[in-house]
mmCIF file of C-alpha atoms in Angstrom:
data_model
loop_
_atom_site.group_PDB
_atom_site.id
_atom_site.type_symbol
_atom_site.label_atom_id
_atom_site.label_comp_id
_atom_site.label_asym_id
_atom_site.label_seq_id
_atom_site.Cartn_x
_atom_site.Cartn_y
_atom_site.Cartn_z
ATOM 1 C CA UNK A 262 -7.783 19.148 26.561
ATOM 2 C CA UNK A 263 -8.060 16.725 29.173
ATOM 3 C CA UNK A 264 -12.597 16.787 29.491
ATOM 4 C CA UNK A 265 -12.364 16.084 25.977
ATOM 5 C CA UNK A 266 -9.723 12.929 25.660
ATOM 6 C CA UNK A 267 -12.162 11.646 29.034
ATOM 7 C CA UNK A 268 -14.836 12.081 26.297
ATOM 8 C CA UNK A 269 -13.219 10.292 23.208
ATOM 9 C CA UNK A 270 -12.357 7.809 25.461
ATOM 10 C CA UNK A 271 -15.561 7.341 27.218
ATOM 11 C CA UNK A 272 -15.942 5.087 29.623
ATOM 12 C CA UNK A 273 -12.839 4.076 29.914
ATOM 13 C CA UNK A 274 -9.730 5.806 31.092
ATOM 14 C CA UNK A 275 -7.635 7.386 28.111
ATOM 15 C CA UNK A 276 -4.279 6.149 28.658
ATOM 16 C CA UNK A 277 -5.771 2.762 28.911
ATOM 17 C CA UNK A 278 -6.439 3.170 25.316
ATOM 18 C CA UNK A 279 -4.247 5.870 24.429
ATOM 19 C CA UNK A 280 -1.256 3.698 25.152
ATOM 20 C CA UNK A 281 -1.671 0.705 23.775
ATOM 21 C CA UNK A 282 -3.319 2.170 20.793
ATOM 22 C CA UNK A 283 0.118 3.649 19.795
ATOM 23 C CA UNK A 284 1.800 0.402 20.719
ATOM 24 C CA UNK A 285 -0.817 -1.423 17.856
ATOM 25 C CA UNK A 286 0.033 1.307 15.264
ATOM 26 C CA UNK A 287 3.527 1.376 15.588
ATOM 27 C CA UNK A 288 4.185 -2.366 15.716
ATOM 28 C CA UNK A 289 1.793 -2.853 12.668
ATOM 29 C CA UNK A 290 3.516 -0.160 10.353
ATOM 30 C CA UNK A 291 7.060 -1.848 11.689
ATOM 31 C CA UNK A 292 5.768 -5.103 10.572
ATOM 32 C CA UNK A 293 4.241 -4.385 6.869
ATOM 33 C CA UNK A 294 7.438 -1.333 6.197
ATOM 34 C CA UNK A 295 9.099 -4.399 4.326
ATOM 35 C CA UNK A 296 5.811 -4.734 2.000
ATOM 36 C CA UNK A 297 5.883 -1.431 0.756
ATOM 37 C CA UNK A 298 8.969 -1.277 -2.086
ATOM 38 C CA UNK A 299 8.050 -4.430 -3.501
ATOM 39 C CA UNK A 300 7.824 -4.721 -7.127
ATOM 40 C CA UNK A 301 4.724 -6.567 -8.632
ATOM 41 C CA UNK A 302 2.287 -5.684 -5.574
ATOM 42 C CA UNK A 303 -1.132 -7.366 -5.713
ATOM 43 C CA UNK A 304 -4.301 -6.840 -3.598
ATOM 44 C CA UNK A 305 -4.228 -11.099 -2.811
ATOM 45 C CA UNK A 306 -0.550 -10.629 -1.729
ATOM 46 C CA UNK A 307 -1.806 -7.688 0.439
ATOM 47 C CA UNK A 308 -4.852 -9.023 1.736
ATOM 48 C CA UNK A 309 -3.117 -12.142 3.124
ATOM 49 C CA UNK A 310 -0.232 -9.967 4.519
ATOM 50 C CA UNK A 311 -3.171 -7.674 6.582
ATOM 51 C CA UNK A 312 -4.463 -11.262 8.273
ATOM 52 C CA UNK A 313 -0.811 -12.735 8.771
ATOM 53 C CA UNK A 314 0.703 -9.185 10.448
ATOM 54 C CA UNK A 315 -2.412 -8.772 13.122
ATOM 55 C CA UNK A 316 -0.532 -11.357 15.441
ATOM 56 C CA UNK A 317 1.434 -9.313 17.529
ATOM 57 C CA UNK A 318 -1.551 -6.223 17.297
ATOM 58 C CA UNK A 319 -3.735 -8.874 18.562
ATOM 59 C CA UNK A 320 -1.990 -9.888 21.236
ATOM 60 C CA UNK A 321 -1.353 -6.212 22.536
ATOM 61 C CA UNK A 322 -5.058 -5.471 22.066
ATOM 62 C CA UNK A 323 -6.163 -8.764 24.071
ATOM 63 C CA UNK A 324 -3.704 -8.140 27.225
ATOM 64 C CA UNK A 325 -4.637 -3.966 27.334
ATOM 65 C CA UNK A 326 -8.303 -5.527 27.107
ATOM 66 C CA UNK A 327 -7.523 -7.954 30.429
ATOM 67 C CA UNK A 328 -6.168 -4.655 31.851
ATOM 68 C CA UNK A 329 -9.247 -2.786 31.441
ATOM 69 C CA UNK A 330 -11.412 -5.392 32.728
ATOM 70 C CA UNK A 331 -9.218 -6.405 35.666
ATOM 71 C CA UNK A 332 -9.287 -2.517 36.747
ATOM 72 C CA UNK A 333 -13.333 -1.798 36.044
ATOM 73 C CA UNK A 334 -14.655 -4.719 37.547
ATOM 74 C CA UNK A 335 -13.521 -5.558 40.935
ATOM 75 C CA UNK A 336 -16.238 -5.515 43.406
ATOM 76 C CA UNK A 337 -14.328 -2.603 45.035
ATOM 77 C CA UNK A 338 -15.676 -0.333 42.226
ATOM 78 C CA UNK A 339 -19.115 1.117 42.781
ATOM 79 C CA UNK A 340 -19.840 0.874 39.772
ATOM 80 C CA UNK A 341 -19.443 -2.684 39.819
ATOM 81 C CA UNK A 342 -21.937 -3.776 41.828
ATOM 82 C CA UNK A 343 -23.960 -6.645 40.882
ATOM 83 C CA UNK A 344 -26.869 -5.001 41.815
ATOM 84 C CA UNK A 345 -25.891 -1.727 39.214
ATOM 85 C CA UNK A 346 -28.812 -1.481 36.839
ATOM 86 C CA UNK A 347 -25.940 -1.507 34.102
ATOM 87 C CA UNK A 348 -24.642 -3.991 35.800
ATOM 88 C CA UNK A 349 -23.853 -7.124 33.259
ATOM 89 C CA UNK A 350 -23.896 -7.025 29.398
ATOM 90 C CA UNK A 351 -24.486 -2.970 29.485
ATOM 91 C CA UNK A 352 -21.277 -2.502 31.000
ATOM 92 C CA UNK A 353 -18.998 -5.282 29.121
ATOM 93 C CA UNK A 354 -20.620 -3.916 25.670
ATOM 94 C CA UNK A 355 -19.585 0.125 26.323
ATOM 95 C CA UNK A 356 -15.927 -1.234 27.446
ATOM 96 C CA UNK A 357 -15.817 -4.039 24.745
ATOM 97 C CA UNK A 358 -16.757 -1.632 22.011
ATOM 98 C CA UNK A 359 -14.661 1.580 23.410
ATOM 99 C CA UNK A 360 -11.928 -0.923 23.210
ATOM 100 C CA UNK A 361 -12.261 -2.598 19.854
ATOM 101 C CA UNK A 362 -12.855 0.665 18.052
ATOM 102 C CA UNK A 363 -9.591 2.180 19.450
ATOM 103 C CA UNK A 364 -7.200 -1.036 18.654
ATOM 104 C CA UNK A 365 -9.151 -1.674 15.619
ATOM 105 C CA UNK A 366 -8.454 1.841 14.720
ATOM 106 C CA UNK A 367 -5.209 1.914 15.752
ATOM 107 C CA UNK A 368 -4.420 -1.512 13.505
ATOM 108 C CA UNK A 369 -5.986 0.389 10.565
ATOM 109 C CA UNK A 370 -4.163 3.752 11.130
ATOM 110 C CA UNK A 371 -0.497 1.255 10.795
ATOM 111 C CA UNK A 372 -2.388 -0.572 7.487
ATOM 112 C CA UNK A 373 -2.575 2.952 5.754
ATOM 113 C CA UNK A 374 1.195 3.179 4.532
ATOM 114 C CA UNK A 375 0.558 -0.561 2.424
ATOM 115 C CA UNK A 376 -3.064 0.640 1.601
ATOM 116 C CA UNK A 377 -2.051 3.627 -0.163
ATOM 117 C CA UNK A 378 0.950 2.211 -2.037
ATOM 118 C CA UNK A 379 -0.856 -0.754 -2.978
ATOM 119 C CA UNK A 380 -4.009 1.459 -4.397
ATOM 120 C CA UNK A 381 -1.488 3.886 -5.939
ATOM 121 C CA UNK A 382 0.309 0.783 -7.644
ATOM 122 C CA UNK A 383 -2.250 -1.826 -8.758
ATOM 123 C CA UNK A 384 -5.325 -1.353 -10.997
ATOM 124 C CA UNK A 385 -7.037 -4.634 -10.590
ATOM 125 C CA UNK A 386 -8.869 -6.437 -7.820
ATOM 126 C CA UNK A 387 -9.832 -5.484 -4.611
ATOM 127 C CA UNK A 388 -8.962 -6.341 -0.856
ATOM 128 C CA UNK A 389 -10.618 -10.106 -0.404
ATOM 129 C CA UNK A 390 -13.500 -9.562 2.227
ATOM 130 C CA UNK A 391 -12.990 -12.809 3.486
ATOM 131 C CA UNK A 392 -9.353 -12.672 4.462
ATOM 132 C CA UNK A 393 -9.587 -9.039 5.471
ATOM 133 C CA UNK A 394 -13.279 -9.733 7.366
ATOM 134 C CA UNK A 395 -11.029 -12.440 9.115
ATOM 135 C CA UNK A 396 -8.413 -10.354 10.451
ATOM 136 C CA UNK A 397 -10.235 -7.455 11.734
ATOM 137 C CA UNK A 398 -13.373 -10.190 13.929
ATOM 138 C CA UNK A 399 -9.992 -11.989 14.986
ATOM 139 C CA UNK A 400 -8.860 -8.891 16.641
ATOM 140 C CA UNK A 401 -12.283 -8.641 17.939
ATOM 141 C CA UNK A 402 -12.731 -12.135 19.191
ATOM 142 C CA UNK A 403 -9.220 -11.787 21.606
ATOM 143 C CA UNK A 404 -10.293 -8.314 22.604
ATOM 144 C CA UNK A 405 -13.573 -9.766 23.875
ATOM 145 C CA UNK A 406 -11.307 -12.591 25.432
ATOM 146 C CA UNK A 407 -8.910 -10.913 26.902
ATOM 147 C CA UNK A 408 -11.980 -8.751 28.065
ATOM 148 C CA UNK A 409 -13.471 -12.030 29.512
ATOM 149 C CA UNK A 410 -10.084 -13.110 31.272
ATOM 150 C CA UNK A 411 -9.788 -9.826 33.166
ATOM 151 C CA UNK A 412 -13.385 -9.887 34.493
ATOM 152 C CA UNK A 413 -12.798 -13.682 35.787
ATOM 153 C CA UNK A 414 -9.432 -13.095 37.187
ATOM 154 C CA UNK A 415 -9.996 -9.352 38.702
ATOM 155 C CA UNK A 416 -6.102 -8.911 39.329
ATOM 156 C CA UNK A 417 -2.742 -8.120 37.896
ATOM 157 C CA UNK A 418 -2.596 -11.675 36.641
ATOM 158 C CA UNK A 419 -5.074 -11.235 34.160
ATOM 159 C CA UNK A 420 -2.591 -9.487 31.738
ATOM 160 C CA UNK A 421 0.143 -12.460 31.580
ATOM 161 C CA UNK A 422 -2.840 -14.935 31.487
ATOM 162 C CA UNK A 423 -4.616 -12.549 28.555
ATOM 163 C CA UNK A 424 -1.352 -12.947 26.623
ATOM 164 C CA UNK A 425 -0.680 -16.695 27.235
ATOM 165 C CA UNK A 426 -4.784 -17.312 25.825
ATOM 166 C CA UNK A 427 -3.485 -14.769 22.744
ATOM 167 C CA UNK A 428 -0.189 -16.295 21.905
ATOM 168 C CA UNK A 429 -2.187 -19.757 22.176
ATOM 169 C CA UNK A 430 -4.429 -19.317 19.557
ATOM 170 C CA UNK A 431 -2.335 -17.307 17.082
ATOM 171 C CA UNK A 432 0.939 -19.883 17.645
ATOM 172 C CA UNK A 433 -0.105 -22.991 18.344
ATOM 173 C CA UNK A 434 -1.765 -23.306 14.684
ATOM 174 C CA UNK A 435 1.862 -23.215 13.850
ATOM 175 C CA UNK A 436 2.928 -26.384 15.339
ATOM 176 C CA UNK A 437 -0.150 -28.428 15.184
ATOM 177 C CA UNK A 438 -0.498 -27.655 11.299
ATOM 178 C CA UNK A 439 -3.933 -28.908 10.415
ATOM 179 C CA UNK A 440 -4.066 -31.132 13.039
ATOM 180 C CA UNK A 441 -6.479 -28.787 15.632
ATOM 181 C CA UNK A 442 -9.552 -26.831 15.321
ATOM 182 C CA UNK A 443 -7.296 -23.584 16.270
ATOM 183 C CA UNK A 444 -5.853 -23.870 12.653
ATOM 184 C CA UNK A 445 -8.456 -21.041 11.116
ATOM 185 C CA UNK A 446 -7.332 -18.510 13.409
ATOM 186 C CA UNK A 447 -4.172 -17.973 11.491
ATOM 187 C CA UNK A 448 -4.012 -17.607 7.648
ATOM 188 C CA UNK A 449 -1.445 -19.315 5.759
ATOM 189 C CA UNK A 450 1.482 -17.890 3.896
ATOM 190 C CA UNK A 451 0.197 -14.998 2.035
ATOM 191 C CA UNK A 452 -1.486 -15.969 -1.668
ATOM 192 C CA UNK A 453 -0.250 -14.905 -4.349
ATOM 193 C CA UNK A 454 -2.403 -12.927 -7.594
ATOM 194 C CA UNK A 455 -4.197 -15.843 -9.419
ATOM 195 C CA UNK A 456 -4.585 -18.055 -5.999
ATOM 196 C CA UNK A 457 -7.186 -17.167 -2.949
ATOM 197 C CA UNK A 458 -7.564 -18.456 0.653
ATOM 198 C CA UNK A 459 -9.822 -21.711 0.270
ATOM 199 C CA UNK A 460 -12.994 -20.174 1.145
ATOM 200 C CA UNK A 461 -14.550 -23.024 2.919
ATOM 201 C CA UNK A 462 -11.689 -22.216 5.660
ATOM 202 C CA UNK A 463 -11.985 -18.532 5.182
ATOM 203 C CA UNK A 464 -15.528 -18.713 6.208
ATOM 204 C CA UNK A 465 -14.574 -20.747 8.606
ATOM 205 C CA UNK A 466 -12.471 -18.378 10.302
ATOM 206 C CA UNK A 467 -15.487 -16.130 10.164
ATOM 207 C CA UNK A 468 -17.663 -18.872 12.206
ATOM 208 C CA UNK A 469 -14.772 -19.525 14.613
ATOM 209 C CA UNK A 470 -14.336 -15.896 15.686
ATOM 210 C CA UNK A 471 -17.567 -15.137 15.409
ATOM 211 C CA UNK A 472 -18.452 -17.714 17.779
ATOM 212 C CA UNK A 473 -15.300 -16.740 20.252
ATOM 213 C CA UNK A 474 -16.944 -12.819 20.375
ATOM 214 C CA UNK A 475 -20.903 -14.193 21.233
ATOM 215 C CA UNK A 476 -18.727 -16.864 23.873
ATOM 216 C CA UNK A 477 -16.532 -14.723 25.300
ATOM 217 C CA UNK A 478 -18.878 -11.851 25.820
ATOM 218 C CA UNK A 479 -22.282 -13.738 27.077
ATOM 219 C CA UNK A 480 -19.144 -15.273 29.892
ATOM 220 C CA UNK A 481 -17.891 -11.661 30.578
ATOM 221 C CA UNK A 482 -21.563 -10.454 31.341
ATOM 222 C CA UNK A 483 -22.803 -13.257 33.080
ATOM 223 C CA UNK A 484 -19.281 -12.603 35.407
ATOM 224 C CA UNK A 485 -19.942 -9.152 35.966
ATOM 225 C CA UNK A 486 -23.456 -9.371 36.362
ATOM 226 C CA UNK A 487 -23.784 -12.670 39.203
ATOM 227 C CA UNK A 488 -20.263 -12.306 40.581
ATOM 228 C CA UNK A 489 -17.169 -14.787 40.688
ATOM 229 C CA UNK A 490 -17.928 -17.106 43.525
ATOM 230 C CA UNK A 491 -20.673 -18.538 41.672
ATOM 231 C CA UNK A 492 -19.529 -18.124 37.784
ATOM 232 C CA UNK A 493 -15.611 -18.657 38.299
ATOM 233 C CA UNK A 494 -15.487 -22.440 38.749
ATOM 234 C CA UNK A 495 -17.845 -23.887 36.569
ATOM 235 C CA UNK A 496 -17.536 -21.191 33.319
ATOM 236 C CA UNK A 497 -13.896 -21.604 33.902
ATOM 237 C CA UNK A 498 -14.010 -25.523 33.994
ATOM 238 C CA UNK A 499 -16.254 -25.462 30.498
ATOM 239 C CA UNK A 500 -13.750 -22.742 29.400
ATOM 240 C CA UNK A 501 -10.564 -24.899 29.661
ATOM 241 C CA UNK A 502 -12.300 -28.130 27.983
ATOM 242 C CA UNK A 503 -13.332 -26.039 25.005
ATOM 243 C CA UNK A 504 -10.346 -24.946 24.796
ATOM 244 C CA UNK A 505 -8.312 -27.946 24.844
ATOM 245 C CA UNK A 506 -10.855 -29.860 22.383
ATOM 246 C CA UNK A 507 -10.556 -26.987 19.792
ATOM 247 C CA UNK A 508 -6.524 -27.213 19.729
ATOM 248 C CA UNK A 509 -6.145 -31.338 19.439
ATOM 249 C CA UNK A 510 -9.287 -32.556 17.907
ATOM 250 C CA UNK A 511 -8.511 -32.643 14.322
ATOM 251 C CA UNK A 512 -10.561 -30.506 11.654
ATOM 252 C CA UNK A 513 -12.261 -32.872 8.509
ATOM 253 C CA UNK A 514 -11.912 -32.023 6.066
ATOM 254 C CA UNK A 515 -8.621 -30.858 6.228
ATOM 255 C CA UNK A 516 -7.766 -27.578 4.593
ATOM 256 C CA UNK A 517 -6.509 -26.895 1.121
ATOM 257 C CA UNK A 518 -5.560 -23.488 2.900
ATOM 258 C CA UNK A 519 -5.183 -21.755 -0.803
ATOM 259 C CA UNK A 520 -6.967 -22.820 -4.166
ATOM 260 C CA UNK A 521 -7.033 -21.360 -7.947
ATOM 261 C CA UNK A 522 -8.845 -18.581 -8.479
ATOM 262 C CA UNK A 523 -10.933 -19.070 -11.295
ATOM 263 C CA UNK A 524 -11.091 -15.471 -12.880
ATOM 264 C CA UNK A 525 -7.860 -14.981 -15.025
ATOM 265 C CA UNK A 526 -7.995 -12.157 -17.430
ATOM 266 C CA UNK A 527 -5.162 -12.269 -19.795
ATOM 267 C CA UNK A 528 -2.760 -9.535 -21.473
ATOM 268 C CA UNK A 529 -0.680 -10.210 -24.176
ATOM 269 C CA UNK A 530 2.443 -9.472 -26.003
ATOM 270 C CA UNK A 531 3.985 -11.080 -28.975
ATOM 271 C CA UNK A 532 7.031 -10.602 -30.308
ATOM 272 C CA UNK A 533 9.352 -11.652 -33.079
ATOM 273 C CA UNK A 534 10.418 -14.838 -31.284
ATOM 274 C CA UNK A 535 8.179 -15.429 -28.446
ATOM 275 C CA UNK A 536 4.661 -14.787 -26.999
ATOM 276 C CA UNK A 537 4.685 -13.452 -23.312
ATOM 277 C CA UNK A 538 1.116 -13.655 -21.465
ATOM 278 C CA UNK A 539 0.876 -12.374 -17.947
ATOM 279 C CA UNK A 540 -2.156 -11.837 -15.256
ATOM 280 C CA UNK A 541 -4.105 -8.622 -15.982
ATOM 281 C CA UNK A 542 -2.723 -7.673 -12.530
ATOM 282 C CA UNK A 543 0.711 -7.849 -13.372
ATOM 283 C CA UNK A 544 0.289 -6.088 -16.717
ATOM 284 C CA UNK A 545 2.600 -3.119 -15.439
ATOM 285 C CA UNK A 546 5.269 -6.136 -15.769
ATOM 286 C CA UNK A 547 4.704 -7.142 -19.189
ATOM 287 C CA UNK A 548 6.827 -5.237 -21.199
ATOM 288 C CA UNK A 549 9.768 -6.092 -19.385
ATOM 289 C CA UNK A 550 9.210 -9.748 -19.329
ATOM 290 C CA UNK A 551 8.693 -9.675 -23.238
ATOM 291 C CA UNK A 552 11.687 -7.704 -23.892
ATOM 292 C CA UNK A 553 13.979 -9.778 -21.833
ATOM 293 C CA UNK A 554 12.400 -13.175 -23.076
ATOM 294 C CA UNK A 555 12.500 -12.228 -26.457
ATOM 295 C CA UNK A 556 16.111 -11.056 -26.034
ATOM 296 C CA UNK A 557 16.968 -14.649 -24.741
ATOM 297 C CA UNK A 558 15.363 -16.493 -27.697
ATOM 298 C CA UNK A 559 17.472 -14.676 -30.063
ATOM 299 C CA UNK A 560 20.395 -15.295 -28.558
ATOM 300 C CA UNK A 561 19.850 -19.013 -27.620
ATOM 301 C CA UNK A 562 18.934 -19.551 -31.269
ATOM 302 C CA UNK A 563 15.856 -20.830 -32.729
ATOM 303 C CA UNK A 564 17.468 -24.390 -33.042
ATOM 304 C CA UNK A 565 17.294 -24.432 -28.871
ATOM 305 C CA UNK A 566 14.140 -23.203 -28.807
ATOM 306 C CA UNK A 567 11.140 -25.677 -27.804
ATOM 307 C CA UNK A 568 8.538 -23.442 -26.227
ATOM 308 C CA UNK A 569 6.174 -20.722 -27.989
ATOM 309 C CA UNK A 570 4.926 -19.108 -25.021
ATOM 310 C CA UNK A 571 6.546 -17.511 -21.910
ATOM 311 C CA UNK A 572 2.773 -17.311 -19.797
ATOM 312 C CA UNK A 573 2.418 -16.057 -15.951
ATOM 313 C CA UNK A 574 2.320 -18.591 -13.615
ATOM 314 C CA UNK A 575 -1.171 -16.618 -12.137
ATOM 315 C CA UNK A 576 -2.888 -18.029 -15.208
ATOM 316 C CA UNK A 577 -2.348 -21.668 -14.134
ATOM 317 C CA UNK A 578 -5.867 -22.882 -13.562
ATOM 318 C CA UNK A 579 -4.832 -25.966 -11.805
ATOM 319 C CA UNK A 580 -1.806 -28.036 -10.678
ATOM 320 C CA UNK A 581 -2.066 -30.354 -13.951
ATOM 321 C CA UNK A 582 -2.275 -27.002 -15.763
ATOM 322 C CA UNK A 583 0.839 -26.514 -15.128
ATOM 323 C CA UNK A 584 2.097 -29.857 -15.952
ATOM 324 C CA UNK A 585 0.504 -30.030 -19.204
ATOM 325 C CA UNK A 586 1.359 -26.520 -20.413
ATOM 326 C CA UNK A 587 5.261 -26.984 -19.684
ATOM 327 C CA UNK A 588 4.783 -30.431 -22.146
ATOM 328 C CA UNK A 589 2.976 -28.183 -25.192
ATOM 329 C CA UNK A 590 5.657 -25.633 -25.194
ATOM 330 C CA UNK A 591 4.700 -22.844 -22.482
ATOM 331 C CA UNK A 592 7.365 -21.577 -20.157
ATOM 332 C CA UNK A 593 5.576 -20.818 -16.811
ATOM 333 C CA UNK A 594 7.137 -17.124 -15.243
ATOM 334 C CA UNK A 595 6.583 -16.890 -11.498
ATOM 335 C CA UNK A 596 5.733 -13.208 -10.906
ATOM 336 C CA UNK A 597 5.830 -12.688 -7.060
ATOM 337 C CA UNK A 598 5.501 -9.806 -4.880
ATOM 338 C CA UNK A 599 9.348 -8.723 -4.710
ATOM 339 C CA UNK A 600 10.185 -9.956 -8.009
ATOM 340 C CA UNK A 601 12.928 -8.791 -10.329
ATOM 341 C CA UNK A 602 12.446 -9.297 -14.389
ATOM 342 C CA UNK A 603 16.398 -9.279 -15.110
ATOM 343 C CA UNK A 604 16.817 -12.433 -12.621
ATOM 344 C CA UNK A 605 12.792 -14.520 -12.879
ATOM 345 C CA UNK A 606 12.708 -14.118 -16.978
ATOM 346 C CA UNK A 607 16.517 -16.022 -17.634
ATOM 347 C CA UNK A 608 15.992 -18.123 -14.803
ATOM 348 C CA UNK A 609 12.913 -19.517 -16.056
ATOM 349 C CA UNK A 610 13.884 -20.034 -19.555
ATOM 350 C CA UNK A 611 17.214 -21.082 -18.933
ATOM 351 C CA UNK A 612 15.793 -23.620 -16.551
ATOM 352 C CA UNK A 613 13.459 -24.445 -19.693
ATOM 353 C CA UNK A 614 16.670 -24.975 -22.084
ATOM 354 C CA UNK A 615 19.588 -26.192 -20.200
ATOM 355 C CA UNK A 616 17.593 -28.702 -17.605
ATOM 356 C CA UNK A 617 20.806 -29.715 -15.941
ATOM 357 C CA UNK A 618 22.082 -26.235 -15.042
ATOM 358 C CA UNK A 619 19.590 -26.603 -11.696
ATOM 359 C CA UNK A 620 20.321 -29.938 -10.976
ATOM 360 C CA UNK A 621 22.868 -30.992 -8.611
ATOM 361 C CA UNK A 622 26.496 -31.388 -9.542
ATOM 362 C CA UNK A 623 29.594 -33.100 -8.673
ATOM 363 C CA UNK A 624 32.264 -31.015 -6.895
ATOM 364 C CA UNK A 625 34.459 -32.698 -9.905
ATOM 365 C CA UNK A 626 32.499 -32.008 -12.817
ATOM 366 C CA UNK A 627 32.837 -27.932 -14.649
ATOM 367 C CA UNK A 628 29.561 -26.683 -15.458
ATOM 368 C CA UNK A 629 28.705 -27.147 -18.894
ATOM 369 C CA UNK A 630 28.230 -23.564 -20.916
ATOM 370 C CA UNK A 631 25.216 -23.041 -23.468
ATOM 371 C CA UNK A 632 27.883 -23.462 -26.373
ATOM 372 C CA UNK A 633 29.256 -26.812 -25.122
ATOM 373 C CA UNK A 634 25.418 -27.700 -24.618
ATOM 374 C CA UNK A 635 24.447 -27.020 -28.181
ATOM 375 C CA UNK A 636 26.949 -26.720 -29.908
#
């Protein structure tokens, strides 16, 4: 049993990737177990949660990565040896790519439980490439610089110092806003069906990481392959600026982070007193938005009635969409991941016919009922 985990794991030592692989897949099915008894699931909602929940995974896979390197590639090891004729990029690729396939693997293996319930659920669409594509070369791009830390460092203190660089990029985004070139590393809140990730900022991502991997790994070969004493102090110099320019020089433009998605297939349903349209993905919700709207219209009365249309808020097209469509009698329904017809469908219409039951109210004053309203 033991020859063959030495061979899975080839070249690197199992529990190196054993362990933290578990770690990956266990924090990643803890963070997306809220995701999977939502009502209304959508492959945008689920796309955007796969890039936002890789924050901690990626931080586990970039520290075990410093560990690996720290322990392969001290001069002590004899296979280390700068004049080794796999000395250099031969030796960072194999432990690189042992590494990402494990954590990447691992990261997929605690995905499954949302993949399957959100393929079992939903009939339209498809994971966006771009978000997804995102999350997966992030977890590459701190593997391979985590990888790079632990070849420069060579000790113990390249696992704290891994985690630090991790927490940096994935965090900092966070407080800066869109004021640093860090910003793409971390997607915004998740999207919702009928929106997307802009995609001049998802591709950016895309160039950003990509650009981290080539970086980071033509450093960790050039480390392993000439030594430190020459490498350390310049690379590491050149490492810092970069560094520091990417998280306070401010991107332009600055990112929309989401925009409309311009394909929105429509499924109707009319009844007696209303018309209820909703997103082709949330057609599973129809029938119980149309049967609760229509209930309300018939018990409001037609003479309170100034809308024809109860329409999904994932068929907006645009902000002034929105704004027009409320003035020529639609009644937008925000169907969410999560949502719950018996509290979104009165809440929106109600909002629609008694304005001043959201607005803010005087301790003093009663709330007015619909009968003292109208009549």
């Amino acid at each position: 049993m033991r020859p063959r985990l030495h061979r899975v794991g080839w070249p690197l030592p199992p529990l190196l990737l054993l362990l933290p692989s578990t770690a990956i897949t266990l924090f990643t099915w803890y963070a997306t177990a809220d995701q999977l008894t939502l009502s209304a699931p959508d492959w945008t909602h689920t796309s955007g949660v796969i890039a936002e929940r890789t924050r901690l995974p990626a931080v586990l896979a970039a520290t075990s990565s410093a560990l690996i390197a720290s322990r392969l590639t001290p001069r002590t090891r004899i296979f280390a040896q700068a004049w080794q004729v796999r000395a250099g990029w031969p030796t960072v690729g194999c432990h690189v790519l042992a590494a990402l396939g494990w954590f990447l693997g691992a990261y997929l293996r605690g995905l499954l439980p949302l993949l399957w319930q959100t393929a079992a659920r939903v009939d339209y669409g498809i994971p966006d490439p771009l978000v997804v594509g995102g999350a997966f070369l992030g977890l590459a791009a701190l593997v391979a610089l985590g990888y790079l830390v632990g070849a420069v460092l060579a000790a113990p203190l390249a696992v704290p110092a891994a985690a630090g660089a991790a927490l940096l990029i994935l965090y900092l985004p966070d407080v800066l806003g869109q004021w640093g070139a860090l910003a793409p590393a971390v997607a915004a809140d998740p999207p919702h069906l009928g929106m997307r990730e802009e995609r001049p900022f998802a591709a950016f991502r895309l160039a950003f990481f990509s650009l981290v991997v080539v970086v980071a790994g033509v450093l960790a070969a050039h480390v392993v392959r000439v030594g430190r004493r020459q490498s350390v102090a310049p690379y590491g110099v050149a490492t810092v600026m970069l560094g520091v320019g990417l998280a306070v020089v401010p991107q332009y433009p600055a990112w929309a982070w989401v925009e409309y998605d311009p394909r929105k297939p429509k499924v109707c349903e009319d009844r007696a007193s209303v018309r209820v349209c909703v997103h082709r993905g949330h057609e599973a919700e129809l029938a119980a938005a149309a049967e609760r709207a229509d209930r309300l219209v018939d018990a409001y009365g037609p003479g309170a009635v100034d809308f024809h249309e109860v329409r999904d808020l994932s068929l907006a097209r645009s902000h002034d969409d929105v704004v027009i469509g409320a003035r020529q009698g639609v009644v937008w329904l925000r169907i969410r991941p999560g949502w719950a017809a018996e509290h979104s469908v009165p809440g929106a219409i109600t909002r629609r016919l008694v304005p001043d039951a959201a607005a803010p109210r005087r301790a003093d004053t009663p709330p007015r009922t619909v009968e003292q309203k109208f009549g």
